[in-house]
PDB file of C-alpha atoms in Angstrom:
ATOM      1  CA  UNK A  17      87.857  82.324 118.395  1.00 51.00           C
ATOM      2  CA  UNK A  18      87.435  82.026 121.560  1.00 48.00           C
ATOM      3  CA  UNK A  19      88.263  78.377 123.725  1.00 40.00           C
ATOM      4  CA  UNK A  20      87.371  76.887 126.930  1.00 40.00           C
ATOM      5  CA  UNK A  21      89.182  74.096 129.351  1.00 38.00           C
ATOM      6  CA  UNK A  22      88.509  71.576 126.355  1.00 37.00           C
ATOM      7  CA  UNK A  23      90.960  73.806 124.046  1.00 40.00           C
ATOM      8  CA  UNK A  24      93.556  74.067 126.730  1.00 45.00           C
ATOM      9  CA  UNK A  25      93.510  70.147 127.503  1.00 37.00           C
ATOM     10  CA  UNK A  26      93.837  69.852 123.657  1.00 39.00           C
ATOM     11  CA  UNK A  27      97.105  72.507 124.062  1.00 44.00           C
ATOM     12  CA  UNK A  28      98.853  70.733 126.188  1.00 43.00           C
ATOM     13  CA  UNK A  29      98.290  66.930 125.141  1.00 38.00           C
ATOM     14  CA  UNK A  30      99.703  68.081 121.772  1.00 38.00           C
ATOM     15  CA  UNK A  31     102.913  69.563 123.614  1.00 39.00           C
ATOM     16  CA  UNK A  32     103.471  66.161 125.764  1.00 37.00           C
ATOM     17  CA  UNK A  33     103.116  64.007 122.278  1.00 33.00           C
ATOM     18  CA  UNK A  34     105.582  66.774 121.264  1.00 33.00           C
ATOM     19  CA  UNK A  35     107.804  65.914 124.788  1.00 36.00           C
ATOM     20  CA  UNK A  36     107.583  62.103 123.864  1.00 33.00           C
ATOM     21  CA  UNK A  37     109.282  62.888 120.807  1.00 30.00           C
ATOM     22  CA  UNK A  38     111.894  64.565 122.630  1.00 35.00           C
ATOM     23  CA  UNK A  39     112.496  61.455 125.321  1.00 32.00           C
ATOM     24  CA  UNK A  40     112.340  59.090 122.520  1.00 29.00           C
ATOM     25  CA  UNK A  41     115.362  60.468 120.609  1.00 31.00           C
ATOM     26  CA  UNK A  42     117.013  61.276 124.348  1.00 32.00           C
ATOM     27  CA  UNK A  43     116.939  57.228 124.445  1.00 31.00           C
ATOM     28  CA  UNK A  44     118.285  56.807 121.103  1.00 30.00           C
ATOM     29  CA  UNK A  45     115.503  56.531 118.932  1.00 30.00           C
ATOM     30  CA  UNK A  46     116.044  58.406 116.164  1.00 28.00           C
ATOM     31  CA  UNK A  47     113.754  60.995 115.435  1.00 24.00           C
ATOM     32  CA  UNK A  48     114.062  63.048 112.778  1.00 25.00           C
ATOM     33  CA  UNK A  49     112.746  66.831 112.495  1.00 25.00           C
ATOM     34  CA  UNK A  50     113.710  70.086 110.626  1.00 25.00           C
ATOM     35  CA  UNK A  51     113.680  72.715 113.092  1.00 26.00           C
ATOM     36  CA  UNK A  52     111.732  75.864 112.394  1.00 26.00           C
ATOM     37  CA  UNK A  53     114.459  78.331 112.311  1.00 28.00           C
ATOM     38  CA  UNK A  54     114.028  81.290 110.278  1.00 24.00           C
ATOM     39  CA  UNK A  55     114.592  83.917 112.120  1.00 28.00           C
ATOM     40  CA  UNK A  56     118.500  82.688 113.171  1.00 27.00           C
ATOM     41  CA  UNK A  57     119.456  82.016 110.157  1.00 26.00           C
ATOM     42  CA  UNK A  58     119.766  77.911 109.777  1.00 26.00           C
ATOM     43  CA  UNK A  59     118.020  74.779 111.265  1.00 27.00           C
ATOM     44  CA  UNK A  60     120.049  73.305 114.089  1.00 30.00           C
ATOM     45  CA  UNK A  61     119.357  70.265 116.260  1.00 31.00           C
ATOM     46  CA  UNK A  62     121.116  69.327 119.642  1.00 34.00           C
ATOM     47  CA  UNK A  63     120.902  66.614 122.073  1.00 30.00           C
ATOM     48  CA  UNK A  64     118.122  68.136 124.508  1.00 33.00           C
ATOM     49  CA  UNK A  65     115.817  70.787 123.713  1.00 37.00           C
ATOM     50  CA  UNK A  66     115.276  73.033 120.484  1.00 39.00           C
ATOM     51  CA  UNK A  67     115.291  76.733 120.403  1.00 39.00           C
ATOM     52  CA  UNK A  68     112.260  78.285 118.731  1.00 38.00           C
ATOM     53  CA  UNK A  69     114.196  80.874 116.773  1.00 36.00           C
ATOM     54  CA  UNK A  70     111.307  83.189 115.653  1.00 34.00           C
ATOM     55  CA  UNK A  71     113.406  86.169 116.617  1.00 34.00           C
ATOM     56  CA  UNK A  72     116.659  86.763 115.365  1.00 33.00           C
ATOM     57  CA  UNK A  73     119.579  87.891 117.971  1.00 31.00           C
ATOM     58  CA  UNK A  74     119.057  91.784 117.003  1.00 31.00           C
ATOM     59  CA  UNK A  75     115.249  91.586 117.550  1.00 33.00           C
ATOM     60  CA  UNK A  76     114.508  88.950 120.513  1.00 35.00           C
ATOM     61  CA  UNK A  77     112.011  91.029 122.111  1.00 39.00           C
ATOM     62  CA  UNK A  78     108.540  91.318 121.089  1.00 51.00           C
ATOM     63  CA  UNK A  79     105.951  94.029 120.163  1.00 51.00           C
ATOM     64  CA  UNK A  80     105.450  95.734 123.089  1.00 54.00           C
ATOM     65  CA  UNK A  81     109.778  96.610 123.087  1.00 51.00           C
ATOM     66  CA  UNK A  82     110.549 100.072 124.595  1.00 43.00           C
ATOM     67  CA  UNK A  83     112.689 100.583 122.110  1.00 46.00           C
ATOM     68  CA  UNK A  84     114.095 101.424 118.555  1.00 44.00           C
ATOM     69  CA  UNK A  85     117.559 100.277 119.247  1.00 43.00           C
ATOM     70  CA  UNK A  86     117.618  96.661 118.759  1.00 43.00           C
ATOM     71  CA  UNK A  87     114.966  96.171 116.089  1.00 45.00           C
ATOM     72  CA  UNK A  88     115.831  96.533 112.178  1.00 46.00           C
ATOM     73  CA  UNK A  89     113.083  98.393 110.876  1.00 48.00           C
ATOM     74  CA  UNK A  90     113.076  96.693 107.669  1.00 57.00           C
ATOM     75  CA  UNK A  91     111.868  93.657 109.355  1.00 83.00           C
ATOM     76  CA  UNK A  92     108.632  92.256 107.961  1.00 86.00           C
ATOM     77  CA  UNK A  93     107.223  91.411 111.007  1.00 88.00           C
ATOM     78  CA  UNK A  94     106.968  94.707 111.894  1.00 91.00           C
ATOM     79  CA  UNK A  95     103.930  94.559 109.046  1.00 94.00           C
ATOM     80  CA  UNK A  96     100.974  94.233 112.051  1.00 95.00           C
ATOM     81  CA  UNK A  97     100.956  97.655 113.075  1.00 96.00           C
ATOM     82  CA  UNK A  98      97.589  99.472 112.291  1.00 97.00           C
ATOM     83  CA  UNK A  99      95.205 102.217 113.132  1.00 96.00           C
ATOM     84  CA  UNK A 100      92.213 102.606 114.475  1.00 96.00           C
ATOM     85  CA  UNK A 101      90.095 103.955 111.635  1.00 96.00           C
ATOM     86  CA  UNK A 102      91.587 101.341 109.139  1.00 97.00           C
ATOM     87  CA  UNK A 103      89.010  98.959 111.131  1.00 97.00           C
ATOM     88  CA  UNK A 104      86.478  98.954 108.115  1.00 96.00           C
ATOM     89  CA  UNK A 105      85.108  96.388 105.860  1.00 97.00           C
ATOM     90  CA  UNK A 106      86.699  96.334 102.660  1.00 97.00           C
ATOM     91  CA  UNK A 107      90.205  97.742 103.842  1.00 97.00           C
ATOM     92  CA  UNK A 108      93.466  96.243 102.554  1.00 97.00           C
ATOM     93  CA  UNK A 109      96.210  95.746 104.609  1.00 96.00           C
ATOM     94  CA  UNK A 110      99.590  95.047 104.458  1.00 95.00           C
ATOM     95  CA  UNK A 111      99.872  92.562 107.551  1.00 96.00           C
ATOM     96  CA  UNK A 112     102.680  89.624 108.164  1.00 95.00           C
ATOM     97  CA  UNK A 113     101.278  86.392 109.566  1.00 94.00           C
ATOM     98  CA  UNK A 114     103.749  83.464 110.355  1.00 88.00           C
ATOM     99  CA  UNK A 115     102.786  79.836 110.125  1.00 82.00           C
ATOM    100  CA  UNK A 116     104.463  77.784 112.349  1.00 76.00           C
ATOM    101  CA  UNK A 117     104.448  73.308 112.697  1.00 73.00           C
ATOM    102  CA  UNK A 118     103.025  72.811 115.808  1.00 70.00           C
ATOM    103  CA  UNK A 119     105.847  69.617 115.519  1.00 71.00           C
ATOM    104  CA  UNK A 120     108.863  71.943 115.615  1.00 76.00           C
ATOM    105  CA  UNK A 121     107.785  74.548 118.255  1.00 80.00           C
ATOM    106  CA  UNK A 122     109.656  74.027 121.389  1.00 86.00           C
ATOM    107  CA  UNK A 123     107.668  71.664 124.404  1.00 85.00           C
ATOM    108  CA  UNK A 124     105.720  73.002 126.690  1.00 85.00           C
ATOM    109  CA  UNK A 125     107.201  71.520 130.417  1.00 92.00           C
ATOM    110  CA  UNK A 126     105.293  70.859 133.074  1.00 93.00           C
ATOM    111  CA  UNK A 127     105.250  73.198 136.275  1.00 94.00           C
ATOM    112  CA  UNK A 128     107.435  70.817 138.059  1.00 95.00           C
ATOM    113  CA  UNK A 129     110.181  70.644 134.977  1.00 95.00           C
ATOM    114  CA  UNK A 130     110.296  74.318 134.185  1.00 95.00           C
ATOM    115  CA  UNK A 131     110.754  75.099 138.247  1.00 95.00           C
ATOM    116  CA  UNK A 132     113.505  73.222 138.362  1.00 95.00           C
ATOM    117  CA  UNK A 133     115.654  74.450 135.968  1.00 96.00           C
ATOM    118  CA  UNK A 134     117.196  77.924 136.473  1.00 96.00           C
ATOM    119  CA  UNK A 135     115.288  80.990 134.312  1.00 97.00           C
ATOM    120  CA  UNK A 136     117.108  84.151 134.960  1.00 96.00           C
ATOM    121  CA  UNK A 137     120.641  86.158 133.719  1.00 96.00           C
ATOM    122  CA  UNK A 138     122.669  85.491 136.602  1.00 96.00           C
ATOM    123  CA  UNK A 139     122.860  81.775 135.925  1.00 96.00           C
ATOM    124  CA  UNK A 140     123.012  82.263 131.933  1.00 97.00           C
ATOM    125  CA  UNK A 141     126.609  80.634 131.905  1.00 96.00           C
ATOM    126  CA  UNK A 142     125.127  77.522 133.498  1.00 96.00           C
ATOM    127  CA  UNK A 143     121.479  77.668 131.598  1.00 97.00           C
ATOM    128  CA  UNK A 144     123.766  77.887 128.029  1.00 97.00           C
ATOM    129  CA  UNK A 145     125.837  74.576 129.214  1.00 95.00           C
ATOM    130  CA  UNK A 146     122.415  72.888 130.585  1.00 95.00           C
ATOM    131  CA  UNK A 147     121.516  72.738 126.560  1.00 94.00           C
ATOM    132  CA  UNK A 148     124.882  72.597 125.096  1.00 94.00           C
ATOM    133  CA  UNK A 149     124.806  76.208 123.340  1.00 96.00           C
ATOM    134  CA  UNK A 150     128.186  77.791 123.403  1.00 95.00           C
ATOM    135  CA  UNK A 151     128.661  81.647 125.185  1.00 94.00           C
ATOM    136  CA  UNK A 152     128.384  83.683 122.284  1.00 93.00           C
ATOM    137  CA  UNK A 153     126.143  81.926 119.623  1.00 95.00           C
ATOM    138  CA  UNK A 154     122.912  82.862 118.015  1.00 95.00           C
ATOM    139  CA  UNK A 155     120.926  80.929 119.826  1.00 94.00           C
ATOM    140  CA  UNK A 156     122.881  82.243 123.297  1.00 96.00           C
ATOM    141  CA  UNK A 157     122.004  85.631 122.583  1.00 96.00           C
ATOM    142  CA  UNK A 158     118.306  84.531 121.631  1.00 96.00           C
ATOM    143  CA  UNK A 159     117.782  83.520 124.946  1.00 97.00           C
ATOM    144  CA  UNK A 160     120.166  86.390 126.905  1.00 97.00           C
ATOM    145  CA  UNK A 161     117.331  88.971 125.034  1.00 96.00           C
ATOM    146  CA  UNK A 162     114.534  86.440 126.476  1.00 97.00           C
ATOM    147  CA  UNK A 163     115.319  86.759 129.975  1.00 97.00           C
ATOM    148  CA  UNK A 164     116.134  90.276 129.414  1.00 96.00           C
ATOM    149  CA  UNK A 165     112.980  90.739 128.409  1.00 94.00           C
ATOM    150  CA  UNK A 166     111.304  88.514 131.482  1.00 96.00           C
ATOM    151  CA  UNK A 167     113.342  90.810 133.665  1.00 96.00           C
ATOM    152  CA  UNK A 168     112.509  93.828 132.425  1.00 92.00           C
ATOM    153  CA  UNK A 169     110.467  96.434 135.108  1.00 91.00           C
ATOM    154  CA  UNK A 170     106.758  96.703 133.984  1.00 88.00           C
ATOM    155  CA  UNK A 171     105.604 100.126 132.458  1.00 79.00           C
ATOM    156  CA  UNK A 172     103.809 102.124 134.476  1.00 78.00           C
ATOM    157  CA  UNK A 173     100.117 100.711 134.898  1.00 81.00           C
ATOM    158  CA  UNK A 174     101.379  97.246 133.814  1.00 86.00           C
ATOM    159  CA  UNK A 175     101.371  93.555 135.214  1.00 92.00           C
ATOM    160  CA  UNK A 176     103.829  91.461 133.592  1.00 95.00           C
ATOM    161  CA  UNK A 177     105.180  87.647 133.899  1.00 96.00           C
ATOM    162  CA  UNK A 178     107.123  85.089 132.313  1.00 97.00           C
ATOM    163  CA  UNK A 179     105.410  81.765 132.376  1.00 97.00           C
ATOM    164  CA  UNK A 180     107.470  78.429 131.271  1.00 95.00           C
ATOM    165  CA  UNK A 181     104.380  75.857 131.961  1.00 95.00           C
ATOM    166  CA  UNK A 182     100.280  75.932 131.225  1.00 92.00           C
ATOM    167  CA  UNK A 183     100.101  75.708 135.126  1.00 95.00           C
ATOM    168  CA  UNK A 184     101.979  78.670 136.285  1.00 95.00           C
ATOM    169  CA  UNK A 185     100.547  81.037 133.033  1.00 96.00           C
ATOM    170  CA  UNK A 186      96.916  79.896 134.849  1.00 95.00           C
ATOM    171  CA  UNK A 187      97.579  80.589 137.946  1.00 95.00           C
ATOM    172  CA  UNK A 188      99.124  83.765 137.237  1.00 96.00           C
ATOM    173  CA  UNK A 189      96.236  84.643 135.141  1.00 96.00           C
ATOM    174  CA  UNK A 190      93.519  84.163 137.678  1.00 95.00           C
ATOM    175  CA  UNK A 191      95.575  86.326 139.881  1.00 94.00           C
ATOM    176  CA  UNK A 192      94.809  89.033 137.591  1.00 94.00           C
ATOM    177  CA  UNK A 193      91.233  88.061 137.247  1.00 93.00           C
ATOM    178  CA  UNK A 194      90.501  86.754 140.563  1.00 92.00           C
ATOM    179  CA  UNK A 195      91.034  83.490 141.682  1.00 88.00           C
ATOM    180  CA  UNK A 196      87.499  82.732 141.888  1.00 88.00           C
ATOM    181  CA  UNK A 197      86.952  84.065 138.225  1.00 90.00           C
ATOM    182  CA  UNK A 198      86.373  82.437 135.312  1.00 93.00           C
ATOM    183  CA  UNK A 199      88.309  82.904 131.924  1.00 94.00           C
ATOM    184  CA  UNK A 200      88.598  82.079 128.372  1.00 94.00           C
ATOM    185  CA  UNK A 201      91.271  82.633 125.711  1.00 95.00           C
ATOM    186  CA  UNK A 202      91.737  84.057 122.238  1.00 95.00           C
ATOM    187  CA  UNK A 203      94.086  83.274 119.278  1.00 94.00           C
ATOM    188  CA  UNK A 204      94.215  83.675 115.946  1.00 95.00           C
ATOM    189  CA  UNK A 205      93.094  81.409 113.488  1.00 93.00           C
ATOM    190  CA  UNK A 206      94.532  80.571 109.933  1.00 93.00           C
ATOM    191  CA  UNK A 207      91.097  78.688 108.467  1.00 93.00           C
ATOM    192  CA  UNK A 208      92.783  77.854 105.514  1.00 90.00           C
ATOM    193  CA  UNK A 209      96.181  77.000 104.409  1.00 82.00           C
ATOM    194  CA  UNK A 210      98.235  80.548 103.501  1.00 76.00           C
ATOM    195  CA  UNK A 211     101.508  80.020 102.072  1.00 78.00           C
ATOM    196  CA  UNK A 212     102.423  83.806 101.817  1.00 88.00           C
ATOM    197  CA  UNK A 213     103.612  85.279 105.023  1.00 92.00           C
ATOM    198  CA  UNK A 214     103.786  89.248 104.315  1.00 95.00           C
ATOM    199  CA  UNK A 215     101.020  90.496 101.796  1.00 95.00           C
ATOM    200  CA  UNK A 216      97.933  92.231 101.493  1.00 96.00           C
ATOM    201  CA  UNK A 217      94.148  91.281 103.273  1.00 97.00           C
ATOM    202  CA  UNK A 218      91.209  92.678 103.096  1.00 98.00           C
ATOM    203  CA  UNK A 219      89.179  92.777 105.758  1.00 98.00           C
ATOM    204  CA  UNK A 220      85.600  90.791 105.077  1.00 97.00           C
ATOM    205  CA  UNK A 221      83.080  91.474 107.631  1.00 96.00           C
ATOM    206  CA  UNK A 222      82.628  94.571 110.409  1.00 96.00           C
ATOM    207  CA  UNK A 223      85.380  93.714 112.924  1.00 97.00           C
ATOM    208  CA  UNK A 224      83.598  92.646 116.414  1.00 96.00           C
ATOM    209  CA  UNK A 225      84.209  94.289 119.544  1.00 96.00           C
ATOM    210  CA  UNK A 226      85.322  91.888 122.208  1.00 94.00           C
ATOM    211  CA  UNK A 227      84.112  93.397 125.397  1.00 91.00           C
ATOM    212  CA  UNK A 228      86.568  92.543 128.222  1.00 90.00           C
ATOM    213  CA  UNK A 229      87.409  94.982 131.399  1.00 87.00           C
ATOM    214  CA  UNK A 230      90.996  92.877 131.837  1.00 91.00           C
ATOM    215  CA  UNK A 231      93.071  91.354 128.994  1.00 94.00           C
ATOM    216  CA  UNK A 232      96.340  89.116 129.568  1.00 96.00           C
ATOM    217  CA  UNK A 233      98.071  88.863 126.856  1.00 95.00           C
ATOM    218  CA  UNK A 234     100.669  86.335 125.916  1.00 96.00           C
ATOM    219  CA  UNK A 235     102.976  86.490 123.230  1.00 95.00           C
ATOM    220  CA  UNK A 236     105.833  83.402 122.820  1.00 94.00           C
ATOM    221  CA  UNK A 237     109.415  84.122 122.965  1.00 95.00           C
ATOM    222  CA  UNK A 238     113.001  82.454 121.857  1.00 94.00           C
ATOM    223  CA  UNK A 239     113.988  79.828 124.375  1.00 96.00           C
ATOM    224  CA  UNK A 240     115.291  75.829 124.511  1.00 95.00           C
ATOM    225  CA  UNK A 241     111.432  75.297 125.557  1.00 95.00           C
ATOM    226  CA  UNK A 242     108.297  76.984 125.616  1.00 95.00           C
ATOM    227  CA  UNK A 243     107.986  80.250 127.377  1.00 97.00           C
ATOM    228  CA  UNK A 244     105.120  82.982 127.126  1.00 97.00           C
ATOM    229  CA  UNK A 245     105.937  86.678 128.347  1.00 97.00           C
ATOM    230  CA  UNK A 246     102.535  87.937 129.725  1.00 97.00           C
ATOM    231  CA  UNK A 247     101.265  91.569 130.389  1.00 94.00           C
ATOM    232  CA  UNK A 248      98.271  93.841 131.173  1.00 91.00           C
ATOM    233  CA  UNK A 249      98.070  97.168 131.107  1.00 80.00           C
ATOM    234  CA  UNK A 250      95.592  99.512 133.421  1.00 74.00           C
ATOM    235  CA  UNK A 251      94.768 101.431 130.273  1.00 72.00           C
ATOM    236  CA  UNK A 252      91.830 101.518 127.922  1.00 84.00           C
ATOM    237  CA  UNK A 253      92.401  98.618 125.442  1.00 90.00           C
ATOM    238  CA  UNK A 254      89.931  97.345 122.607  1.00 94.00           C
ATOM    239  CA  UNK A 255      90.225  93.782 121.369  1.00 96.00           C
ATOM    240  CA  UNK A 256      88.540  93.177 118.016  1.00 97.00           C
ATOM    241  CA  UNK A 257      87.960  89.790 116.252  1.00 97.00           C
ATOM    242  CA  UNK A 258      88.901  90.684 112.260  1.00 98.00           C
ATOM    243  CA  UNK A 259      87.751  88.289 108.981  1.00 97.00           C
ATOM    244  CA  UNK A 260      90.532  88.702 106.540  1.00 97.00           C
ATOM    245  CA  UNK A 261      91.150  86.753 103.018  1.00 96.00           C
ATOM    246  CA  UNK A 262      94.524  87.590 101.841  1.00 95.00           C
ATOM    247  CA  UNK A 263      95.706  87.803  97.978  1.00 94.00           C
ATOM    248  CA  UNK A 264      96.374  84.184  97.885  1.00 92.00           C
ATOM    249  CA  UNK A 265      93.096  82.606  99.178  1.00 93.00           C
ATOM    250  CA  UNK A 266      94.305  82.298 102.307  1.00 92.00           C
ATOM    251  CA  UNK A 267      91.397  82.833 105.415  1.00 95.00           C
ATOM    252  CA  UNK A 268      91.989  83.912 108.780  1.00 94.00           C
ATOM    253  CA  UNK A 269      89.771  85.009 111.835  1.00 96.00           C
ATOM    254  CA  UNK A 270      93.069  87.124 113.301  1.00 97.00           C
ATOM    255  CA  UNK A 271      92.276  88.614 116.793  1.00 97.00           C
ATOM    256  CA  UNK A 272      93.841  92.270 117.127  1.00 97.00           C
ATOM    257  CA  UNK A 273      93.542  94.596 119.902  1.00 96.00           C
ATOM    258  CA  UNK A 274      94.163  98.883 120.258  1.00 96.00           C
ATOM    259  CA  UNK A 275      96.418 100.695 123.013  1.00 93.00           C
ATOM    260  CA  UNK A 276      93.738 103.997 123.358  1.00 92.00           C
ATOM    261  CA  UNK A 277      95.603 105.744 125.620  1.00 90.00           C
ATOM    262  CA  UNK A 278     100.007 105.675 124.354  1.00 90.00           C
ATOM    263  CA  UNK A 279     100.658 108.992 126.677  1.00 88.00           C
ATOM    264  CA  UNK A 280     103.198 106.887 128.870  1.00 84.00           C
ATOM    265  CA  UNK A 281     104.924 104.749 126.483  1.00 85.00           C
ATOM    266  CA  UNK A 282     108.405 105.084 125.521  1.00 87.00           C
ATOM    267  CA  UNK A 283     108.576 107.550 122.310  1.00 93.00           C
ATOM    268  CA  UNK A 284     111.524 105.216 120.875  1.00 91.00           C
ATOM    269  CA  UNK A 285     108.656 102.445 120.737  1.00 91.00           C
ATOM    270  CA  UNK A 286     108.751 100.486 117.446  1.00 93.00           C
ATOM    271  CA  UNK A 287     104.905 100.940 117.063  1.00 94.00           C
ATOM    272  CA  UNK A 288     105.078 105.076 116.414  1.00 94.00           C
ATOM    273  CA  UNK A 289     107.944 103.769 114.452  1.00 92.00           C
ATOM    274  CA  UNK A 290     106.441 102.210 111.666  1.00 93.00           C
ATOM    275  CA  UNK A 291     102.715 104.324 112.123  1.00 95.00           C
ATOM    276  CA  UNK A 292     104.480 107.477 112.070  1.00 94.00           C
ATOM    277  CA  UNK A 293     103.340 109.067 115.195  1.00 95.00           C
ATOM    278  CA  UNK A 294     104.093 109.573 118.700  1.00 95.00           C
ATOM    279  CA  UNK A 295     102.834 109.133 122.325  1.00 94.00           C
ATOM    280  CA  UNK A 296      99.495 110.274 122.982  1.00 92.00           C
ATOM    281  CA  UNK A 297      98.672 111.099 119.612  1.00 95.00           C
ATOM    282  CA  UNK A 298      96.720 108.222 118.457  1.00 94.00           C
ATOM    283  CA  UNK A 299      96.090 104.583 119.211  1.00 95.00           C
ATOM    284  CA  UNK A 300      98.195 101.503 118.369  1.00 96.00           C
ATOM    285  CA  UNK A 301      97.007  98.563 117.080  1.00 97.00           C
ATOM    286  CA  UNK A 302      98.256  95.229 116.300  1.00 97.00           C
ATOM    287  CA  UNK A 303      97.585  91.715 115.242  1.00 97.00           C
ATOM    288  CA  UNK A 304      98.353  88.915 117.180  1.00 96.00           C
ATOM    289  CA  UNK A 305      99.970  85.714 115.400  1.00 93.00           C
ATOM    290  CA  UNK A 306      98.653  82.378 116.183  1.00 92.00           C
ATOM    291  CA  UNK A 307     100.814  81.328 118.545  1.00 91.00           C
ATOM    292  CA  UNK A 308      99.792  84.174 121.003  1.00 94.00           C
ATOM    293  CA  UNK A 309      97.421  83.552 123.736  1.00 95.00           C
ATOM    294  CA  UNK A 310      95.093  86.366 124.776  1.00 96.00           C
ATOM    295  CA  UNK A 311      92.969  85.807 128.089  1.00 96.00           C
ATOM    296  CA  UNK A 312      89.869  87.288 128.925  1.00 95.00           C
ATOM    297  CA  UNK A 313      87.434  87.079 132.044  1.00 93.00           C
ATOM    298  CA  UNK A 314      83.952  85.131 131.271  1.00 90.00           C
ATOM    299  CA  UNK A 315      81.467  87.733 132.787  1.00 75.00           C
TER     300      UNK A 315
END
């Protein structure tokens, strides 16, 4: 689960055959694509760049949200929540895992595209007529509650960015680390085809303990192209590789990782939420889906 240089060089030729497709139709070849959209409600197309709905307008933010307020607790993607001691062989779960096309995920830009195009909520009028979206529309508020969330002041203990290229999430990543250190990252991996999203897994083998004394995690978010909100916390964190087969077949190797220490998190935080606790009182743990990006240091 874990890649090298080769992985990310694999990454990001993908996302420029992905960018061709998006200059060839900008020249009038006609390219034709369903947009993953399920989160918004319909596919849409428009004449630049697609917005990766995976969030709907009420729920833009990710897992690590401060609050209750905007998320609908109904929401099956809420289903990744765990505890601790549920970390067994044997244990069924109840744990949502999206599979996205690669060929309908927004590009990736390169450091020189995404720096010159505005990213913040003061120039949101002139971002939303950049891609055509109109003041007011699904998609608009999908990317208001993006750079909400890129704007948001870390938590106490916490190092957070927004990245919109490979280059910038690096560098800001080995600022973390160290610039002279060296680093690897973690994803989950569907080995086999699962067409159910939301249903049970067991877990197959004794979860392994990823030993890491930094982690950066990276987790995608709504927007025209490809941007990555990334965070570390100064707390005790465990990140555990998990084997799970769910009901229909399908076999993943789904990295997960546990908050030890919740004492300063917001008590209106989804998490205690859905586990039924509170700050402090236990840890919270999560999966990651596969389009997450979790960096570690190579000791």
């Amino acid at each position: 689960m874990g890649f090298g240089f080769g992985y990310l060089v694999h990454l990001f030729c993908s996302l420029l055959v992905l960018q061709h497709l998006e200059m060839a139709e900008a020249n009038g070849e006609k390219v034709e694509r369903e947009v993953y959209d399920m989160k918004l409600g319909r596919a849409f197309k428009d004449n630049h760049l697609r917005v990766h709905a995976s969030r709907d307008e009420n729920s833009g933010k990710n897992l690590h949200d401060h609050s209750l307020s905007h998320v609908n607790h109904l929401d099956p993607e809420l289903n990744v929540f765990f505890h601790v001691n549920e970390l067994k062989v044997g244990k069924k779960m109840h744990i949502y895992f999206p599979v996205k096309d690669p060929s309908t995920s927004p590009p990736l830009l390169s450091k020189e595209e995404s720096d010159s195009i505005p990213f913040s909520l003061e120039k949101l009028h002139y971002i939303l007529q950049l891609f055509s979206f109109p003041e007011g529309s699904k998609q608009a508020k999908a990317m208001e509650n993006t750079l909400q969330h890129c704007e948001f002041p870390p938590l106490e203990g916490e190092t957070k960015f927004c990245a919109a290229s490979l280059e910038s999430m690096l560098d800001s990543v080995r600022s973390i680390f160290g610039f002279k250190a060296k680093f690897k990252v973690l994803t989950t991996n569907h080995l086999t085809k699962s067409i159910t999203l939301l249903q049970n897994y067991t877990i197959l083998e004794a979860p392994e303990e990823i030993l890491a004394h930094k982690i950066v995690a990276c987790h995608t978010l709504p927007y025209p192209y490809a941007v990555f909100y990334c965070h570390s916390q100064e707390s005790d964190n465990k990140l555990f590789k998990v084997s799970l087969v769910g009901e229909d077949g399908g076999r993943l190797e789904a990295a997960a990782i546990c908050h030890m220490d919740t004492s300063h998190w917001d008590p209106e935080h989804v998490s205690f939420h859905v586990l039924k606790t509170r700050p402090g009182a236990s840890p919270v743990c999560h999966f990651f889906p596969a389009d997450n990006l979790i960096w570690i240091p190579v000791v």
